[in-house]
Amino acid sequence: MLSMLGAGAAGLVAAPYVQGGWGKVLEAVSQKDPTGLTGVLPNPGGFRYFSVAGSVPRKDDTNYQLTIDGLVDRPGTYTLDALRELPQTRIVGDVRCTDGWGVPGTPFEGVLLSHLLDAAGVRPGAQAVRFTCFDGVYSESLTLAQARRSDVLVALKMQDKPLTHAHGGPVRLYAAPMYFYKSAKWLSGISVTDKVIPGYWEEYGYDVDGWLDGHHGSA
Ligand SMILES: Nc1nc2c(c(=O)[nH]1)N[C@H]1C(S)=C(S)[C@@H](COP(=O)(O)O)O[C@H]1N2
Ligand SMILES: [Mo]
Protein backbone atom coordinates (compact mmCIF):
# COMPACT_ATOMS: atom_id res chain seq x y z
CA MET A 1 0.00 0.00 0.00
CA LEU A 2 2.73 2.48 0.92
CA SER A 3 4.64 1.88 -2.28
CA MET A 4 1.44 2.28 -4.21
CA LEU A 5 0.81 5.64 -2.59
CA GLY A 6 4.35 6.64 -3.46
CA ALA A 7 3.94 5.59 -7.08
CA GLY A 8 1.75 8.61 -7.67
CA ALA A 9 -0.71 9.40 -10.39
CA ALA A 10 1.35 8.17 -13.35
CA GLY A 11 1.31 4.62 -12.08
CA LEU A 12 -2.37 4.78 -11.33
CA VAL A 13 -3.10 6.00 -14.80
CA ALA A 14 -1.13 3.21 -16.40
CA ALA A 15 -2.95 0.42 -14.62
CA PRO A 16 -5.61 1.72 -12.27
CA TYR A 17 -7.41 -1.54 -11.70
CA VAL A 18 -4.50 -3.94 -11.66
CA GLN A 19 -2.66 -1.94 -9.02
CA GLY A 20 -5.54 -2.31 -6.65
CA GLY A 21 -5.49 -6.06 -7.19
CA TRP A 22 -8.18 -7.90 -9.10
CA GLY A 23 -9.52 -9.50 -5.96
CA LYS A 24 -10.17 -6.12 -4.43
CA VAL A 25 -11.70 -4.85 -7.62
CA LEU A 26 -14.16 -7.73 -7.78
CA GLU A 27 -15.01 -7.14 -4.13
CA ALA A 28 -15.62 -3.49 -4.91
CA VAL A 29 -17.77 -4.32 -7.90
CA SER A 30 -19.94 -6.75 -6.03
CA GLN A 31 -20.31 -4.83 -2.78
CA LYS A 32 -20.05 -1.21 -3.68
CA ASP A 33 -21.35 1.44 -5.89
CA PRO A 34 -19.54 1.00 -9.23
CA THR A 35 -19.02 4.75 -9.59
CA GLY A 36 -16.82 4.40 -6.52
CA LEU A 37 -14.89 1.47 -7.89
CA THR A 38 -11.53 3.06 -7.23
CA GLY A 39 -12.23 3.11 -3.55
CA VAL A 40 -9.44 0.53 -3.69
CA LEU A 41 -7.01 3.18 -4.86
CA PRO A 42 -6.35 5.83 -2.23
CA ASN A 43 -4.85 9.03 -3.57
CA PRO A 44 -3.11 11.75 -1.57
CA GLY A 45 -5.43 14.41 -0.18
CA GLY A 46 -8.46 12.18 0.09
CA PHE A 47 -9.11 12.02 -3.64
CA ARG A 48 -9.55 8.80 -5.50
CA TYR A 49 -8.61 8.25 -9.04
CA PHE A 50 -11.40 7.09 -11.24
CA SER A 51 -11.64 6.12 -14.90
CA VAL A 52 -13.97 3.79 -16.74
CA ALA A 53 -11.39 3.67 -19.55
CA GLY A 54 -8.38 1.41 -19.16
CA SER A 55 -5.97 3.99 -20.50
CA VAL A 56 -6.40 7.61 -21.43
CA PRO A 57 -4.21 9.59 -23.81
CA ARG A 58 -2.39 12.60 -22.41
CA LYS A 59 -3.29 16.00 -23.75
CA ASP A 60 -1.47 19.26 -23.20
CA ASP A 61 -0.90 22.69 -24.77
CA THR A 62 0.27 21.09 -27.98
CA ASN A 63 -2.75 18.93 -28.73
CA TYR A 64 -5.69 19.74 -26.45
CA GLN A 65 -8.89 20.93 -28.11
CA LEU A 66 -12.36 21.59 -26.78
CA THR A 67 -15.11 21.57 -29.38
CA ILE A 68 -18.46 23.25 -28.91
CA ASP A 69 -21.16 22.42 -31.43
CA GLY A 70 -24.71 21.21 -31.90
CA LEU A 71 -27.59 23.69 -31.62
CA VAL A 72 -25.41 26.81 -31.61
CA ASP A 73 -24.94 29.66 -34.08
CA ARG A 74 -21.15 29.70 -33.79
CA PRO A 75 -19.64 26.23 -33.32
CA GLY A 76 -15.93 26.30 -32.63
CA THR A 77 -12.85 24.89 -31.02
CA TYR A 78 -10.81 26.19 -28.09
CA THR A 79 -7.16 25.53 -27.43
CA LEU A 80 -5.91 25.57 -23.84
CA ASP A 81 -4.49 29.05 -24.34
CA ALA A 82 -7.80 30.28 -25.69
CA LEU A 83 -9.56 28.95 -22.58
CA ARG A 84 -6.95 30.56 -20.31
CA GLU A 85 -7.54 33.93 -21.96
CA LEU A 86 -11.23 33.93 -21.04
CA PRO A 87 -12.43 35.29 -17.67
CA GLN A 88 -11.62 32.76 -14.91
CA THR A 89 -13.95 31.94 -12.04
CA ARG A 90 -12.90 30.22 -8.80
CA ILE A 91 -15.41 28.12 -6.91
CA VAL A 92 -14.80 26.35 -3.61
CA GLY A 93 -17.16 23.40 -3.52
CA ASP A 94 -17.57 19.90 -2.22
CA VAL A 95 -16.41 16.84 -4.05
CA ARG A 96 -18.59 13.84 -3.36
CA CYS A 97 -18.82 10.49 -5.09
CA THR A 98 -22.00 8.51 -4.74
CA ASP A 99 -20.20 5.79 -2.77
CA GLY A 100 -19.42 8.08 0.15
CA TRP A 101 -15.91 9.37 -0.34
CA GLY A 102 -15.46 13.05 -0.81
CA VAL A 103 -13.32 16.09 -0.23
CA PRO A 104 -15.15 19.12 1.13
CA GLY A 105 -14.05 22.65 0.31
CA THR A 106 -12.11 21.96 -2.87
CA PRO A 107 -11.23 24.95 -5.05
CA PHE A 108 -11.80 24.66 -8.80
CA GLU A 109 -11.05 27.38 -11.31
CA GLY A 110 -11.84 27.87 -14.97
CA VAL A 111 -14.33 29.27 -17.43
CA LEU A 112 -18.01 29.36 -16.62
CA LEU A 113 -19.81 26.92 -18.90
CA SER A 114 -22.47 29.61 -19.37
CA HIS A 115 -19.80 31.88 -20.85
CA LEU A 116 -18.89 29.31 -23.50
CA LEU A 117 -22.57 28.70 -24.26
CA ASP A 118 -23.22 32.42 -24.65
CA ALA A 119 -20.18 32.83 -26.87
CA ALA A 120 -21.42 29.99 -29.09
CA GLY A 121 -24.97 31.38 -29.23
CA VAL A 122 -27.44 28.71 -28.11
CA ARG A 123 -30.27 28.37 -30.58
CA PRO A 124 -33.97 28.46 -29.67
CA GLY A 125 -35.31 24.99 -28.98
CA ALA A 126 -32.11 23.77 -27.33
CA GLN A 127 -32.76 21.95 -24.06
CA ALA A 128 -29.61 20.24 -22.88
CA VAL A 129 -25.85 19.90 -23.15
CA ARG A 130 -23.93 16.72 -23.79
CA PHE A 131 -20.29 16.33 -22.76
CA THR A 132 -17.82 13.94 -24.34
CA CYS A 133 -14.32 13.03 -23.25
CA PHE A 134 -11.04 12.19 -24.93
CA ASP A 135 -10.87 8.91 -23.04
CA GLY A 136 -13.26 7.85 -25.80
CA VAL A 137 -15.74 6.32 -23.37
CA TYR A 138 -17.26 8.67 -20.81
CA SER A 139 -20.06 11.08 -21.42
CA GLU A 140 -22.28 13.30 -19.32
CA SER A 141 -25.20 15.64 -19.71
CA LEU A 142 -26.92 18.58 -18.08
CA THR A 143 -30.13 20.40 -18.84
CA LEU A 144 -29.52 23.83 -20.29
CA ALA A 145 -30.78 25.41 -17.06
CA GLN A 146 -28.28 23.37 -15.03
CA ALA A 147 -25.49 24.11 -17.51
CA ARG A 148 -26.10 27.86 -17.17
CA ARG A 149 -25.73 27.89 -13.40
CA SER A 150 -23.04 30.10 -11.93
CA ASP A 151 -21.48 27.10 -10.14
CA VAL A 152 -20.81 24.96 -13.20
CA LEU A 153 -17.31 25.35 -14.59
CA VAL A 154 -15.14 24.14 -17.40
CA ALA A 155 -12.26 23.76 -14.98
CA LEU A 156 -8.57 24.24 -15.75
CA LYS A 157 -7.40 24.16 -12.15
CA MET A 158 -8.14 22.14 -9.04
CA GLN A 159 -6.70 23.06 -5.64
CA ASP A 160 -5.18 26.14 -7.30
CA LYS A 161 -2.96 24.07 -9.58
CA PRO A 162 -3.38 23.02 -13.21
CA LEU A 163 -5.57 19.93 -13.34
CA THR A 164 -3.41 16.83 -13.41
CA HIS A 165 -3.99 14.08 -15.93
CA ALA A 166 -5.29 11.79 -13.18
CA HIS A 167 -7.98 14.31 -12.22
CA GLY A 168 -9.11 14.80 -15.81
CA GLY A 169 -6.65 17.45 -16.97
CA PRO A 170 -6.02 19.53 -18.76
CA VAL A 171 -9.77 20.31 -18.70
CA ARG A 172 -12.68 18.76 -16.83
CA LEU A 173 -16.17 19.77 -15.96
CA TYR A 174 -16.95 20.81 -12.38
CA ALA A 175 -20.64 20.77 -11.56
CA ALA A 176 -20.42 21.96 -7.96
CA PRO A 177 -23.99 21.20 -6.78
CA MET A 178 -23.95 17.63 -8.05
CA TYR A 179 -22.32 14.32 -7.34
CA PHE A 180 -18.85 14.07 -8.82
CA TYR A 181 -19.84 11.63 -11.56
CA LYS A 182 -21.43 14.62 -13.28
CA SER A 183 -18.00 16.28 -13.48
CA ALA A 184 -16.67 14.69 -16.65
CA LYS A 185 -12.89 14.36 -16.76
CA TRP A 186 -10.77 14.82 -19.93
CA LEU A 187 -13.45 17.03 -21.45
CA SER A 188 -13.20 17.34 -25.23
CA GLY A 189 -16.69 18.06 -26.49
CA ILE A 190 -19.66 20.21 -25.52
CA SER A 191 -22.67 19.70 -27.72
CA VAL A 192 -25.95 21.55 -27.35
CA THR A 193 -28.89 19.20 -27.90
CA ASP A 194 -32.67 19.27 -28.07
CA LYS A 195 -33.02 16.79 -25.20
CA VAL A 196 -30.97 15.25 -22.41
CA ILE A 197 -28.89 12.34 -23.65
CA PRO A 198 -28.11 10.22 -20.59
CA GLY A 199 -24.41 9.91 -19.80
CA TYR A 200 -22.23 6.89 -19.17
CA TRP A 201 -23.36 6.07 -15.62
CA GLU A 202 -26.87 7.22 -16.31
CA GLU A 203 -27.21 4.35 -18.77
CA TYR A 204 -26.69 2.18 -15.67
CA GLY A 205 -29.43 3.89 -13.74
CA TYR A 206 -27.78 6.84 -12.06
CA ASP A 207 -29.76 10.05 -11.89
CA VAL A 208 -29.40 12.45 -14.77
CA ASP A 209 -30.03 15.08 -12.07
CA GLY A 210 -27.23 14.24 -9.66
CA TRP A 211 -28.01 16.86 -7.02
CA LEU A 212 -26.14 16.76 -3.75
CA ASP A 213 -28.30 17.14 -0.65
CA GLY A 214 -29.37 20.69 -0.14
CA HIS A 215 -29.28 21.56 -3.82
CA HIS A 216 -32.14 19.38 -4.90
CA GLY A 217 -34.20 20.89 -7.66
CA SER A 218 -32.61 24.29 -7.27
CA ALA A 219 -31.68 24.67 -10.91
N1 LIG B 1 -14.01 10.83 -18.25
C1 LIG B 1 -14.40 10.40 -17.03
N2 LIG B 1 -14.90 11.31 -16.16
C2 LIG B 1 -15.29 10.91 -14.93
C3 LIG B 1 -15.23 9.56 -14.54
C4 LIG B 1 -14.71 8.61 -15.47
O1 LIG B 1 -14.60 7.41 -15.22
N3 LIG B 1 -14.28 9.08 -16.70
N4 LIG B 1 -15.67 9.16 -13.30
C5 LIG B 1 -16.56 10.07 -12.58
C6 LIG B 1 -16.68 9.71 -11.16
S1 LIG B 1 -17.76 8.44 -10.76
C7 LIG B 1 -16.03 10.41 -10.18
S2 LIG B 1 -16.28 10.12 -8.54
C8 LIG B 1 -15.04 11.47 -10.55
C9 LIG B 1 -13.68 11.13 -9.98
O2 LIG B 1 -12.78 12.17 -10.25
P1 LIG B 1 -11.27 12.04 -9.76
O3 LIG B 1 -10.68 10.84 -10.46
O4 LIG B 1 -10.63 13.33 -10.17
O5 LIG B 1 -11.28 11.87 -8.27
O6 LIG B 1 -14.90 11.65 -11.94
C10 LIG B 1 -16.08 11.51 -12.69
N5 LIG B 1 -15.79 11.85 -14.06
MO1 LIG C 1 -17.80 8.53 -8.45
Tab-separated table of C-alpha atoms and ligand atoms in Angstrom:
chain	number	residue	atom	x	y	z
A	1	MET	CA	0.000	0.000	0.000
A	2	LEU	CA	2.731	2.475	0.922
A	3	SER	CA	4.642	1.885	-2.285
A	4	MET	CA	1.441	2.281	-4.213
A	5	LEU	CA	0.814	5.638	-2.588
A	6	GLY	CA	4.349	6.636	-3.462
A	7	ALA	CA	3.937	5.592	-7.083
A	8	GLY	CA	1.750	8.610	-7.673
A	9	ALA	CA	-0.706	9.405	-10.391
A	10	ALA	CA	1.348	8.170	-13.350
A	11	GLY	CA	1.312	4.622	-12.079
A	12	LEU	CA	-2.369	4.775	-11.326
A	13	VAL	CA	-3.101	6.000	-14.804
A	14	ALA	CA	-1.131	3.205	-16.396
A	15	ALA	CA	-2.949	0.417	-14.616
A	16	PRO	CA	-5.605	1.718	-12.270
A	17	TYR	CA	-7.411	-1.544	-11.702
A	18	VAL	CA	-4.503	-3.939	-11.663
A	19	GLN	CA	-2.664	-1.944	-9.018
A	20	GLY	CA	-5.542	-2.309	-6.646
A	21	GLY	CA	-5.488	-6.059	-7.186
A	22	TRP	CA	-8.180	-7.898	-9.097
A	23	GLY	CA	-9.523	-9.495	-5.955
A	24	LYS	CA	-10.166	-6.125	-4.434
A	25	VAL	CA	-11.701	-4.852	-7.621
A	26	LEU	CA	-14.155	-7.731	-7.782
A	27	GLU	CA	-15.009	-7.139	-4.133
A	28	ALA	CA	-15.619	-3.495	-4.911
A	29	VAL	CA	-17.770	-4.322	-7.904
A	30	SER	CA	-19.938	-6.748	-6.029
A	31	GLN	CA	-20.307	-4.825	-2.779
A	32	LYS	CA	-20.046	-1.210	-3.681
A	33	ASP	CA	-21.347	1.438	-5.893
A	34	PRO	CA	-19.537	0.997	-9.232
A	35	THR	CA	-19.022	4.755	-9.587
A	36	GLY	CA	-16.816	4.402	-6.522
A	37	LEU	CA	-14.886	1.468	-7.892
A	38	THR	CA	-11.530	3.061	-7.233
A	39	GLY	CA	-12.231	3.107	-3.551
A	40	VAL	CA	-9.439	0.528	-3.693
A	41	LEU	CA	-7.006	3.177	-4.860
A	42	PRO	CA	-6.353	5.825	-2.235
A	43	ASN	CA	-4.852	9.032	-3.570
A	44	PRO	CA	-3.105	11.755	-1.569
A	45	GLY	CA	-5.426	14.405	-0.178
A	46	GLY	CA	-8.455	12.176	0.087
A	47	PHE	CA	-9.109	12.023	-3.641
A	48	ARG	CA	-9.553	8.798	-5.500
A	49	TYR	CA	-8.609	8.250	-9.039
A	50	PHE	CA	-11.400	7.091	-11.244
A	51	SER	CA	-11.643	6.124	-14.900
A	52	VAL	CA	-13.967	3.793	-16.741
A	53	ALA	CA	-11.393	3.674	-19.546
A	54	GLY	CA	-8.377	1.408	-19.160
A	55	SER	CA	-5.971	3.994	-20.501
A	56	VAL	CA	-6.399	7.614	-21.426
A	57	PRO	CA	-4.211	9.592	-23.812
A	58	ARG	CA	-2.387	12.597	-22.410
A	59	LYS	CA	-3.291	15.997	-23.751
A	60	ASP	CA	-1.468	19.260	-23.199
A	61	ASP	CA	-0.904	22.687	-24.766
A	62	THR	CA	0.268	21.092	-27.984
A	63	ASN	CA	-2.745	18.926	-28.730
A	64	TYR	CA	-5.687	19.742	-26.449
A	65	GLN	CA	-8.888	20.926	-28.109
A	66	LEU	CA	-12.360	21.593	-26.781
A	67	THR	CA	-15.112	21.567	-29.382
A	68	ILE	CA	-18.461	23.251	-28.915
A	69	ASP	CA	-21.157	22.422	-31.434
A	70	GLY	CA	-24.714	21.210	-31.898
A	71	LEU	CA	-27.587	23.689	-31.624
A	72	VAL	CA	-25.413	26.805	-31.609
A	73	ASP	CA	-24.941	29.660	-34.081
A	74	ARG	CA	-21.145	29.700	-33.786
A	75	PRO	CA	-19.638	26.233	-33.324
A	76	GLY	CA	-15.931	26.297	-32.633
A	77	THR	CA	-12.851	24.885	-31.019
A	78	TYR	CA	-10.813	26.191	-28.092
A	79	THR	CA	-7.163	25.526	-27.432
A	80	LEU	CA	-5.909	25.565	-23.843
A	81	ASP	CA	-4.491	29.048	-24.336
A	82	ALA	CA	-7.795	30.280	-25.692
A	83	LEU	CA	-9.559	28.946	-22.580
A	84	ARG	CA	-6.954	30.558	-20.306
A	85	GLU	CA	-7.540	33.931	-21.965
A	86	LEU	CA	-11.229	33.928	-21.040
A	87	PRO	CA	-12.425	35.286	-17.667
A	88	GLN	CA	-11.619	32.755	-14.914
A	89	THR	CA	-13.955	31.945	-12.041
A	90	ARG	CA	-12.902	30.224	-8.799
A	91	ILE	CA	-15.405	28.116	-6.907
A	92	VAL	CA	-14.804	26.351	-3.607
A	93	GLY	CA	-17.155	23.403	-3.519
A	94	ASP	CA	-17.570	19.901	-2.221
A	95	VAL	CA	-16.406	16.838	-4.050
A	96	ARG	CA	-18.590	13.845	-3.365
A	97	CYS	CA	-18.816	10.494	-5.085
A	98	THR	CA	-22.000	8.505	-4.736
A	99	ASP	CA	-20.199	5.787	-2.770
A	100	GLY	CA	-19.424	8.075	0.151
A	101	TRP	CA	-15.907	9.370	-0.336
A	102	GLY	CA	-15.459	13.054	-0.810
A	103	VAL	CA	-13.323	16.092	-0.231
A	104	PRO	CA	-15.153	19.118	1.133
A	105	GLY	CA	-14.049	22.653	0.311
A	106	THR	CA	-12.112	21.961	-2.870
A	107	PRO	CA	-11.234	24.949	-5.054
A	108	PHE	CA	-11.803	24.664	-8.801
A	109	GLU	CA	-11.051	27.384	-11.314
A	110	GLY	CA	-11.842	27.867	-14.971
A	111	VAL	CA	-14.328	29.268	-17.431
A	112	LEU	CA	-18.013	29.362	-16.624
A	113	LEU	CA	-19.812	26.921	-18.899
A	114	SER	CA	-22.471	29.612	-19.374
A	115	HIS	CA	-19.800	31.883	-20.846
A	116	LEU	CA	-18.891	29.305	-23.503
A	117	LEU	CA	-22.566	28.701	-24.263
A	118	ASP	CA	-23.224	32.419	-24.653
A	119	ALA	CA	-20.179	32.826	-26.872
A	120	ALA	CA	-21.421	29.987	-29.093
A	121	GLY	CA	-24.972	31.377	-29.232
A	122	VAL	CA	-27.439	28.713	-28.114
A	123	ARG	CA	-30.275	28.365	-30.579
A	124	PRO	CA	-33.968	28.462	-29.670
A	125	GLY	CA	-35.312	24.990	-28.977
A	126	ALA	CA	-32.110	23.774	-27.327
A	127	GLN	CA	-32.758	21.954	-24.055
A	128	ALA	CA	-29.613	20.244	-22.877
A	129	VAL	CA	-25.854	19.901	-23.146
A	130	ARG	CA	-23.929	16.718	-23.795
A	131	PHE	CA	-20.293	16.334	-22.758
A	132	THR	CA	-17.818	13.943	-24.338
A	133	CYS	CA	-14.324	13.032	-23.252
A	134	PHE	CA	-11.040	12.186	-24.932
A	135	ASP	CA	-10.868	8.908	-23.037
A	136	GLY	CA	-13.256	7.852	-25.803
A	137	VAL	CA	-15.740	6.324	-23.367
A	138	TYR	CA	-17.256	8.668	-20.811
A	139	SER	CA	-20.065	11.080	-21.417
A	140	GLU	CA	-22.280	13.301	-19.315
A	141	SER	CA	-25.197	15.642	-19.710
A	142	LEU	CA	-26.915	18.578	-18.078
A	143	THR	CA	-30.128	20.396	-18.837
A	144	LEU	CA	-29.520	23.832	-20.292
A	145	ALA	CA	-30.775	25.408	-17.057
A	146	GLN	CA	-28.275	23.375	-15.027
A	147	ALA	CA	-25.488	24.114	-17.514
A	148	ARG	CA	-26.103	27.856	-17.175
A	149	ARG	CA	-25.733	27.892	-13.398
A	150	SER	CA	-23.035	30.100	-11.926
A	151	ASP	CA	-21.478	27.103	-10.141
A	152	VAL	CA	-20.811	24.956	-13.198
A	153	LEU	CA	-17.306	25.345	-14.590
A	154	VAL	CA	-15.143	24.143	-17.405
A	155	ALA	CA	-12.261	23.755	-14.978
A	156	LEU	CA	-8.574	24.236	-15.747
A	157	LYS	CA	-7.401	24.159	-12.149
A	158	MET	CA	-8.141	22.144	-9.037
A	159	GLN	CA	-6.703	23.062	-5.645
A	160	ASP	CA	-5.179	26.139	-7.298
A	161	LYS	CA	-2.956	24.065	-9.578
A	162	PRO	CA	-3.383	23.019	-13.208
A	163	LEU	CA	-5.572	19.927	-13.336
A	164	THR	CA	-3.414	16.835	-13.414
A	165	HIS	CA	-3.995	14.084	-15.928
A	166	ALA	CA	-5.292	11.791	-13.184
A	167	HIS	CA	-7.977	14.305	-12.224
A	168	GLY	CA	-9.109	14.797	-15.806
A	169	GLY	CA	-6.647	17.455	-16.968
A	170	PRO	CA	-6.024	19.534	-18.757
A	171	VAL	CA	-9.766	20.314	-18.695
A	172	ARG	CA	-12.680	18.764	-16.831
A	173	LEU	CA	-16.174	19.772	-15.958
A	174	TYR	CA	-16.945	20.811	-12.377
A	175	ALA	CA	-20.643	20.768	-11.559
A	176	ALA	CA	-20.417	21.960	-7.962
A	177	PRO	CA	-23.987	21.202	-6.783
A	178	MET	CA	-23.952	17.634	-8.055
A	179	TYR	CA	-22.321	14.321	-7.344
A	180	PHE	CA	-18.851	14.074	-8.819
A	181	TYR	CA	-19.837	11.631	-11.558
A	182	LYS	CA	-21.433	14.623	-13.280
A	183	SER	CA	-18.005	16.280	-13.477
A	184	ALA	CA	-16.668	14.691	-16.653
A	185	LYS	CA	-12.892	14.358	-16.757
A	186	TRP	CA	-10.766	14.822	-19.926
A	187	LEU	CA	-13.450	17.030	-21.455
A	188	SER	CA	-13.201	17.342	-25.235
A	189	GLY	CA	-16.693	18.064	-26.488
A	190	ILE	CA	-19.658	20.214	-25.523
A	191	SER	CA	-22.667	19.695	-27.723
A	192	VAL	CA	-25.946	21.548	-27.353
A	193	THR	CA	-28.885	19.204	-27.905
A	194	ASP	CA	-32.674	19.273	-28.066
A	195	LYS	CA	-33.016	16.790	-25.202
A	196	VAL	CA	-30.970	15.251	-22.410
A	197	ILE	CA	-28.887	12.343	-23.651
A	198	PRO	CA	-28.111	10.218	-20.587
A	199	GLY	CA	-24.410	9.915	-19.800
A	200	TYR	CA	-22.231	6.890	-19.168
A	201	TRP	CA	-23.360	6.068	-15.621
A	202	GLU	CA	-26.867	7.217	-16.309
A	203	GLU	CA	-27.207	4.347	-18.767
A	204	TYR	CA	-26.687	2.178	-15.672
A	205	GLY	CA	-29.435	3.887	-13.738
A	206	TYR	CA	-27.780	6.843	-12.060
A	207	ASP	CA	-29.761	10.052	-11.889
A	208	VAL	CA	-29.396	12.454	-14.766
A	209	ASP	CA	-30.028	15.078	-12.072
A	210	GLY	CA	-27.227	14.240	-9.661
A	211	TRP	CA	-28.015	16.858	-7.017
A	212	LEU	CA	-26.141	16.763	-3.752
A	213	ASP	CA	-28.299	17.143	-0.646
A	214	GLY	CA	-29.372	20.689	-0.142
A	215	HIS	CA	-29.278	21.559	-3.819
A	216	HIS	CA	-32.143	19.380	-4.902
A	217	GLY	CA	-34.198	20.888	-7.661
A	218	SER	CA	-32.607	24.291	-7.267
A	219	ALA	CA	-31.675	24.674	-10.910
B	1	LIG	N1	-14.007	10.826	-18.246
B	1	LIG	C1	-14.398	10.404	-17.028
B	1	LIG	N2	-14.904	11.307	-16.160
B	1	LIG	C2	-15.294	10.913	-14.930
B	1	LIG	C3	-15.235	9.555	-14.545
B	1	LIG	C4	-14.708	8.613	-15.472
B	1	LIG	O1	-14.597	7.407	-15.225
B	1	LIG	N3	-14.285	9.079	-16.705
B	1	LIG	N4	-15.671	9.157	-13.297
B	1	LIG	C5	-16.562	10.073	-12.582
B	1	LIG	C6	-16.679	9.707	-11.161
B	1	LIG	S1	-17.761	8.439	-10.757
B	1	LIG	C7	-16.029	10.406	-10.182
B	1	LIG	S2	-16.285	10.117	-8.543
B	1	LIG	C8	-15.045	11.465	-10.545
B	1	LIG	C9	-13.679	11.134	-9.978
B	1	LIG	O2	-12.785	12.174	-10.246
B	1	LIG	P1	-11.271	12.039	-9.758
B	1	LIG	O3	-10.684	10.839	-10.458
B	1	LIG	O4	-10.633	13.333	-10.165
B	1	LIG	O5	-11.284	11.869	-8.275
B	1	LIG	O6	-14.899	11.650	-11.945
B	1	LIG	C10	-16.084	11.513	-12.692
B	1	LIG	N5	-15.785	11.854	-14.062
B	2	MO	MO	-17.800	8.527	-8.450
